[in-house]
Coordinates of C-alpha atoms in Angstrom, one line a residue:
R1 CA 117.2 164.6 98.4
Y2 CA 118.8 164.0 101.5
L3 CA 119.4 161.4 104.0
R4 CA 116.9 161.0 106.6
P5 CA 118.0 161.0 110.3
Q6 CA 117.4 158.2 112.6
L7 CA 114.4 158.8 114.4
E8 CA 116.0 157.9 117.7
I9 CA 119.7 156.8 118.9
S10 CA 119.0 153.8 120.9
T11 CA 122.1 154.1 123.2
K12 CA 121.3 155.5 126.7
L13 CA 124.2 157.0 128.3
H14 CA 124.9 158.0 131.8
C15 CA 124.9 161.8 132.0
L16 CA 125.7 164.3 134.8
G17 CA 124.8 162.6 138.1
T18 CA 124.4 159.1 139.6
A19 CA 124.8 156.3 137.5
S20 CA 120.7 155.5 137.7
E21 CA 120.3 158.8 135.7
T22 CA 120.4 158.4 131.9
C23 CA 119.9 160.9 129.2
K24 CA 119.1 160.7 125.6
P25 CA 121.9 161.8 122.9
K26 CA 121.1 165.2 121.5
T27 CA 121.2 165.4 117.8
D28 CA 119.9 169.0 117.0
I29 CA 122.7 171.1 117.2
V30 CA 123.9 174.6 116.2
F31 CA 127.5 175.2 116.7
L32 CA 128.9 178.8 115.9
K33 CA 132.3 178.1 114.5
V34 CA 134.3 181.0 115.7
H35 CA 137.3 181.7 113.7
K36 CA 140.9 180.4 114.7
S37 CA 139.5 178.7 118.0
A38 CA 140.1 175.1 117.5
S39 CA 136.7 175.1 115.7
S40 CA 138.0 172.9 112.8
T41 CA 138.5 170.0 115.4
V42 CA 135.1 170.4 116.8
M43 CA 133.6 170.5 113.3
N44 CA 135.2 167.2 112.6
I45 CA 133.5 165.7 115.9
L46 CA 130.1 166.8 114.7
F47 CA 130.8 165.7 111.1
R48 CA 131.7 162.4 112.3
F49 CA 128.8 162.0 114.9
G50 CA 126.4 163.2 112.0
E51 CA 127.7 160.8 109.5
T52 CA 127.5 157.9 112.2
H53 CA 123.9 158.7 113.1
N54 CA 122.8 159.6 109.6
L55 CA 122.0 163.1 110.3
T56 CA 121.4 166.3 108.1
F57 CA 123.7 169.2 108.1
A58 CA 122.5 172.9 106.9
F59 CA 125.0 173.1 104.1
P60 CA 125.5 176.5 102.2
I61 CA 123.9 176.4 98.9
G62 CA 126.0 174.6 96.3
G63 CA 128.3 172.7 99.1
G64 CA 130.4 175.8 100.1
N65 CA 132.3 175.9 103.3
Q66 CA 130.9 179.2 104.6
L67 CA 127.3 180.3 105.0
F68 CA 128.1 183.3 102.9
Y69 CA 130.4 184.9 105.6
P70 CA 130.8 187.7 106.5
R71 CA 127.3 188.6 105.9
H72 CA 124.9 188.0 108.7
F73 CA 123.3 184.7 108.4
L74 CA 120.1 184.0 106.7
A75 CA 118.1 180.9 106.5
S76 CA 118.0 181.3 102.6
F77 CA 121.9 180.7 102.2
V78 CA 121.1 177.0 103.3
Q79 CA 120.7 174.5 100.6
G80 CA 117.2 172.7 100.7
F81 CA 115.7 175.6 102.9
S82 CA 112.4 176.9 101.6
P83 CA 110.1 179.1 103.6
S84 CA 107.0 177.3 102.7
S85 CA 108.6 173.9 103.7
P86 CA 108.7 173.0 107.5
Q87 CA 112.0 171.1 106.9
R88 CA 114.8 171.3 109.7
F89 CA 118.4 170.2 109.6
N90 CA 120.1 168.5 112.5
I91 CA 123.4 170.2 112.6
L92 CA 124.2 173.7 111.5
C93 CA 128.1 174.1 111.9
H94 CA 129.6 175.8 109.1
H95 CA 131.2 179.2 109.3
M96 CA 128.5 182.2 109.6
R97 CA 127.8 185.5 111.3
F98 CA 125.5 184.6 114.0
L99 CA 121.7 186.0 113.7
Q100 CA 119.5 183.6 115.7
P101 CA 116.0 184.7 114.4
E102 CA 117.3 183.5 110.9
V103 CA 119.2 180.3 112.4
R104 CA 115.8 179.3 114.1
K105 CA 114.2 178.9 110.7
V106 CA 116.6 175.9 109.6
V107 CA 117.0 173.9 112.9
S108 CA 114.6 172.4 115.8
S109 CA 113.1 174.7 118.5
S110 CA 114.9 172.5 120.9
A111 CA 118.4 172.5 119.3
F112 CA 121.5 172.7 121.4
Y113 CA 123.5 176.0 121.1
F114 CA 127.2 176.0 121.5
S115 CA 130.6 177.8 120.5
I116 CA 134.2 178.0 121.5
L117 CA 136.3 180.9 122.4
R118 CA 140.0 181.6 122.5
N119 CA 142.2 184.1 124.1
P120 CA 142.2 187.0 122.2
V121 CA 145.8 187.4 122.3
E122 CA 146.5 184.0 120.6
L123 CA 143.7 184.5 118.3
M124 CA 145.0 187.8 117.1
E125 CA 148.5 186.5 116.6
S126 CA 147.0 183.5 114.9
S127 CA 144.7 185.6 112.6
F128 CA 147.5 187.8 111.3
A129 CA 149.3 184.6 110.2
Y130 CA 146.4 183.1 108.6
Y131 CA 144.9 186.3 107.2
K132 CA 147.8 188.3 106.1
G133 CA 146.2 189.1 102.9
A134 CA 143.5 191.2 104.8
A135 CA 143.7 194.8 104.0
A136 CA 144.5 195.8 107.5
F137 CA 147.7 193.3 107.4
A138 CA 148.8 193.4 104.0
H139 CA 151.3 196.2 104.4
V140 CA 152.9 195.5 107.6
R141 CA 155.7 193.1 108.1
S142 CA 154.8 192.2 112.0
L143 CA 152.0 192.5 114.2
E144 CA 153.9 194.7 116.4
E145 CA 153.9 197.1 113.6
F146 CA 150.4 197.0 113.0
L147 CA 149.8 197.8 116.6
S148 CA 152.1 200.5 117.0
Q149 CA 149.6 202.7 114.7
P150 CA 146.5 200.5 113.9
Y151 CA 144.4 203.2 112.5
H152 CA 147.1 203.9 109.8
Y153 CA 146.3 200.5 108.5
Y154 CA 142.9 199.4 109.6
N155 CA 139.7 200.8 108.0
P156 CA 136.4 200.1 109.6
T157 CA 134.7 200.2 105.9
D158 CA 137.0 197.2 104.5
G159 CA 135.2 194.3 103.9
D160 CA 137.7 192.1 105.6
R161 CA 138.3 194.3 108.7
H162 CA 136.8 191.7 110.9
Y163 CA 139.9 189.6 110.8
A164 CA 141.9 192.3 112.4
R165 CA 139.9 193.5 115.3
N166 CA 137.3 191.7 117.8
L167 CA 137.0 188.9 115.4
M168 CA 134.9 186.8 117.9
S169 CA 132.5 189.7 118.6
F170 CA 132.1 189.8 114.9
D171 CA 131.3 186.1 114.5
F172 CA 128.5 186.5 117.3
G173 CA 126.9 189.1 115.3
F174 CA 128.2 192.2 116.8
N175 CA 129.9 195.4 115.5
P176 CA 133.6 194.8 116.1
D177 CA 133.9 198.7 116.0
G178 CA 131.2 199.4 118.5
E179 CA 132.0 201.5 121.7
V180 CA 133.4 199.5 124.8
S181 CA 131.2 200.9 127.4
A182 CA 130.3 198.8 130.7
E183 CA 126.5 198.8 129.7
R184 CA 127.1 197.7 125.9
V185 CA 129.5 194.8 127.2
Q186 CA 126.8 193.7 129.7
L187 CA 124.3 193.7 126.6
M188 CA 126.6 191.9 124.6
L189 CA 127.2 188.9 127.4
K190 CA 123.5 188.8 128.1
A191 CA 122.5 188.2 124.5
I192 CA 125.3 185.5 124.2
E193 CA 123.9 184.0 127.3
A194 CA 120.3 184.0 126.1
S195 CA 121.4 182.6 122.8
F196 CA 123.9 179.9 123.8
D197 CA 123.5 176.8 126.1
L198 CA 127.4 176.2 126.3
L199 CA 130.3 178.5 125.4
L200 CA 133.7 176.0 125.5
I201 CA 137.3 177.5 125.9
S202 CA 140.1 176.4 123.4
E203 CA 142.5 176.6 126.0
Y204 CA 141.1 173.7 127.9
F205 CA 139.9 171.9 125.0
D206 CA 140.0 168.6 126.6
E207 CA 138.1 170.0 129.6
S208 CA 135.8 171.6 126.9
M209 CA 135.2 168.1 125.3
V210 CA 134.2 166.5 128.7
L211 CA 131.8 169.1 129.2
L212 CA 130.3 168.9 125.7
K213 CA 130.1 165.1 126.0
E214 CA 128.2 165.6 129.4
M215 CA 125.7 168.4 127.9
L216 CA 124.9 166.5 124.8
C217 CA 125.0 163.1 126.3
W218 CA 127.2 161.6 123.9
D219 CA 130.0 158.6 124.5
L220 CA 133.6 159.4 125.0
D221 CA 134.7 158.1 121.2
S222 CA 132.2 160.8 119.9
V223 CA 134.2 163.4 121.4
V224 CA 138.0 162.1 121.0
S225 CA 139.7 163.9 118.2
F226 CA 143.1 164.7 116.7
P227 CA 143.9 168.4 116.2
L228 CA 143.0 169.7 113.0
N229 CA 144.1 172.9 111.1
I230 CA 147.0 173.8 113.6
R231 CA 150.0 175.4 112.4
D232 CA 153.6 174.5 112.7
S233 CA 155.1 176.1 115.9
S234 CA 157.8 177.5 113.5
T235 CA 155.4 179.8 112.2
K236 CA 154.3 181.2 115.3
S237 CA 155.7 184.3 116.7
P238 CA 156.5 185.0 120.6
L239 CA 154.9 188.2 121.8
S240 CA 156.2 190.8 124.2
D241 CA 154.3 191.8 127.2
T242 CA 153.7 195.2 125.7
V243 CA 152.2 193.8 122.6
V244 CA 150.0 191.6 124.5
E245 CA 148.7 194.4 126.2
K246 CA 148.3 196.2 122.9
I247 CA 146.1 193.3 121.7
K248 CA 144.0 193.3 124.7
D249 CA 143.2 197.1 124.3
W250 CA 142.6 196.7 120.6
N251 CA 140.3 193.8 120.6
R252 CA 138.6 194.8 123.9
L253 CA 135.3 193.5 123.1
D254 CA 136.7 190.2 122.6
W255 CA 138.7 190.3 125.9
E256 CA 135.4 191.0 127.8
I257 CA 133.7 188.1 126.2
Y258 CA 136.8 185.8 126.8
T259 CA 137.3 186.6 130.6
H260 CA 133.6 186.5 131.4
F261 CA 132.9 183.1 129.7
N262 CA 136.4 181.8 130.8
R263 CA 134.9 182.1 134.2
T264 CA 131.6 180.8 133.7
F265 CA 133.0 177.8 132.1
W266 CA 134.9 176.7 135.5
E267 CA 131.8 177.7 137.4
R268 CA 129.9 175.4 135.2
I269 CA 132.4 172.4 135.8
D270 CA 132.5 173.3 139.7
R271 CA 128.7 173.0 139.6
D272 CA 128.1 170.1 137.3
I273 CA 130.9 167.9 137.3
G274 CA 133.4 169.0 140.1
R275 CA 137.1 169.2 139.4
E276 CA 138.2 165.8 140.5
R277 CA 135.5 163.8 138.3
M278 CA 136.8 166.3 135.5
Q279 CA 140.1 165.2 135.9
R280 CA 139.4 161.4 135.7
E281 CA 137.4 162.2 132.5
V282 CA 140.4 164.4 130.9
T283 CA 142.7 161.5 131.9
A284 CA 140.2 158.9 130.0
L285 CA 139.9 161.0 127.0
R286 CA 143.4 161.5 126.6
E287 CA 144.1 157.7 127.0
R288 CA 141.5 157.0 124.5
Q289 CA 143.3 159.6 122.0
G290 CA 146.4 158.0 122.7
E291 CA 145.1 154.4 121.9
L292 CA 144.0 155.8 118.5
A293 CA 146.9 157.4 117.7
R294 CA 148.9 154.3 118.1
T295 CA 146.2 152.6 116.0
C296 CA 145.8 155.1 113.4
L297 CA 148.8 157.3 112.9
Q298 CA 152.2 156.8 111.7
G299 CA 154.7 158.4 114.0
M300 CA 152.1 159.0 116.5
G301 CA 151.3 162.9 115.3
S302 CA 151.0 165.6 113.0
V303 CA 153.5 166.2 110.2
A304 CA 154.4 169.0 107.9
P305 CA 152.3 169.2 104.6
K306 CA 155.2 168.1 102.4
H307 CA 155.5 165.0 104.4
I308 CA 151.7 164.0 104.0
K309 CA 151.7 161.2 101.6
D310 CA 148.0 160.8 100.8
S311 CA 146.9 164.0 98.8
S312 CA 143.0 164.0 100.2
L313 CA 144.4 164.2 103.6
K314 CA 146.3 167.5 103.0
P315 CA 144.9 170.5 104.5
L316 CA 144.6 174.0 102.8
Q317 CA 147.7 175.9 103.0
H318 CA 147.0 179.4 104.1
G319 CA 148.9 182.8 104.4
S320 CA 152.1 182.5 106.1
A321 CA 150.9 179.7 108.2
R322 CA 152.1 176.0 107.7
I323 CA 149.2 173.6 108.3
L324 CA 150.1 170.2 109.7
G325 CA 148.2 166.9 108.7
Y326 CA 148.5 163.5 109.2
N327 CA 149.6 160.1 107.6
L328 CA 147.6 157.0 108.4
K329 CA 149.3 153.8 108.9
Q330 CA 149.2 151.2 106.1
G331 CA 147.6 147.8 106.3
L332 CA 144.6 148.9 108.4
D333 CA 141.4 146.5 108.0
K334 CA 138.7 148.3 106.0
E335 CA 136.5 149.3 109.2
T336 CA 139.8 150.6 111.1
E337 CA 140.9 152.6 108.3
R338 CA 137.5 154.3 107.8
M339 CA 137.3 155.4 111.3
C340 CA 140.8 156.5 111.4
R341 CA 140.3 158.5 107.9
R342 CA 137.3 160.2 109.7
L343 CA 139.5 161.5 112.4
V344 CA 142.2 163.1 110.3
T345 CA 140.2 164.1 107.1
P346 CA 140.6 168.0 106.9
E347 CA 137.5 170.2 107.0
L348 CA 136.9 171.1 103.3
Q349 CA 137.4 167.4 102.1
Y350 CA 135.0 166.1 104.8
S351 CA 132.4 168.9 104.2
S352 CA 132.4 168.1 100.3
A353 CA 132.1 164.4 101.1
L354 CA 129.2 164.9 103.3
Y355 CA 127.4 167.2 101.0
K356 CA 127.8 165.0 98.2
K357 CA 126.3 162.2 100.5
Q358 CA 123.3 164.3 101.7
F359 CA 122.7 165.7 98.3
A360 CA 123.4 162.8 95.9
Q361 CA 121.0 163.6 93.3
K362 CA 121.3 167.2 93.7
S363 CA 123.6 169.5 91.4
P364 CA 125.1 172.7 92.5
E365 CA 122.8 175.7 92.0
T366 CA 125.0 178.8 90.5
Q367 CA 123.5 182.1 90.8
N368 CA 124.5 185.7 91.4
V369 CA 125.7 187.1 94.5
P370 CA 125.9 191.0 95.1
S371 CA 129.7 192.0 95.3
L372 CA 131.3 193.0 98.8
G373 CA 133.1 195.6 96.8
A374 CA 137.0 195.9 95.6
S375 CA 138.4 195.8 99.1
Y376 CA 137.3 192.3 99.7
G377 CA 139.4 189.8 98.5
C378 CA 139.5 186.1 98.3
L379 CA 141.6 185.3 101.7
D380 CA 141.0 181.6 101.8
M381 CA 139.0 178.5 100.1
L382 CA 136.4 179.0 102.9
N383 CA 135.7 182.4 102.2
W384 CA 132.8 184.3 100.4
C385 CA 134.1 184.6 97.0
L386 CA 134.6 180.8 96.4
Q387 CA 130.9 180.1 97.4
P388 CA 128.5 179.4 94.6
K389 CA 126.8 182.4 93.8
M390 CA 123.2 183.4 94.6
N391 CA 120.9 186.3 95.0
I392 CA 120.7 187.6 98.7
P393 CA 118.3 190.1 99.8
Q394 CA 119.9 193.2 101.7
M395 CA 119.2 193.1 105.3
N396 CA 117.6 196.4 106.7
I397 CA 118.1 195.9 110.6
L398 CA 121.2 194.0 111.7
P399 CA 122.3 193.8 115.4
K400 CA 125.0 196.1 116.1

């Protein structure tokens, strides 16, 4: 029913320390794909590694692109999961709302957990552009207008309200409308630290990939990437200092999470790698990315969607954002073309291809799913309403 993982990746890689120390590449991984935080690029890295090493993915039932988000994750959302079966999957990386007791049912007990965070100011500006159809944003012309009287537009009972407030907190499983007390913030931070082995920072993406490479004991090519699901700069709006402060205040839970883990990110680099070695590693990563761009890409960079020649490489266009993509060079040999195509294939297309490969003989299941209510709309192809349908038990106890 699915591809068997390789029992062992034979290559031993030098990892965190002297050249005499070796480590074994990690193949059991949980990635919490936080919205609008360079997570599509990280997902491409995981897709490529999993495909290269014949690993299994915990796909949504029927091959959707989210694990029935925005509900808290349940193991029953995963294609092939059975309570009576001990089967575990190597990589869990599709959008979900984190609930670790359920996650543990579908991955190895030794799985490596990580996620990536983004400055909440930039994240909210991006979320406003991508999710303009969300109830909180639908009737305002600008982010400034929304922030001038947010409770006039924001309803905590709307099914899509998380796109407008504390989106990272929501993805980690917390209540985005919870009180912002010092005690509650500390409990949230301790819960994240207890669940995750590593928190990356999207503003320092290259440094994040070096740190991830070291923690997973992967090689350089495994973490090299081209940015995916990125917006044309012409659709980005500059923010005044006043608006920046309003965003921080409105997203205070996210701000507390981000500032804490931004600090621990650099503390970890100082402790485990050092700034000088980090700079060397980042330089090597960027040089390799440049080599691959010269090998793979026409024009060396991303292009507007109307200029993408291969329709299979066109990313989903979303909200008021204009999502860029890539053109591959012509005349590449078969193996090089395959490598290059993997680097630039958008998330939806890559996920679909891997699902079909893993479940080659499995036809999608179609069942009924409970409604989230009239206020919840189809905001994008990655969203709940475009998932195949299934019966889902109600959760009685959810983390607040």
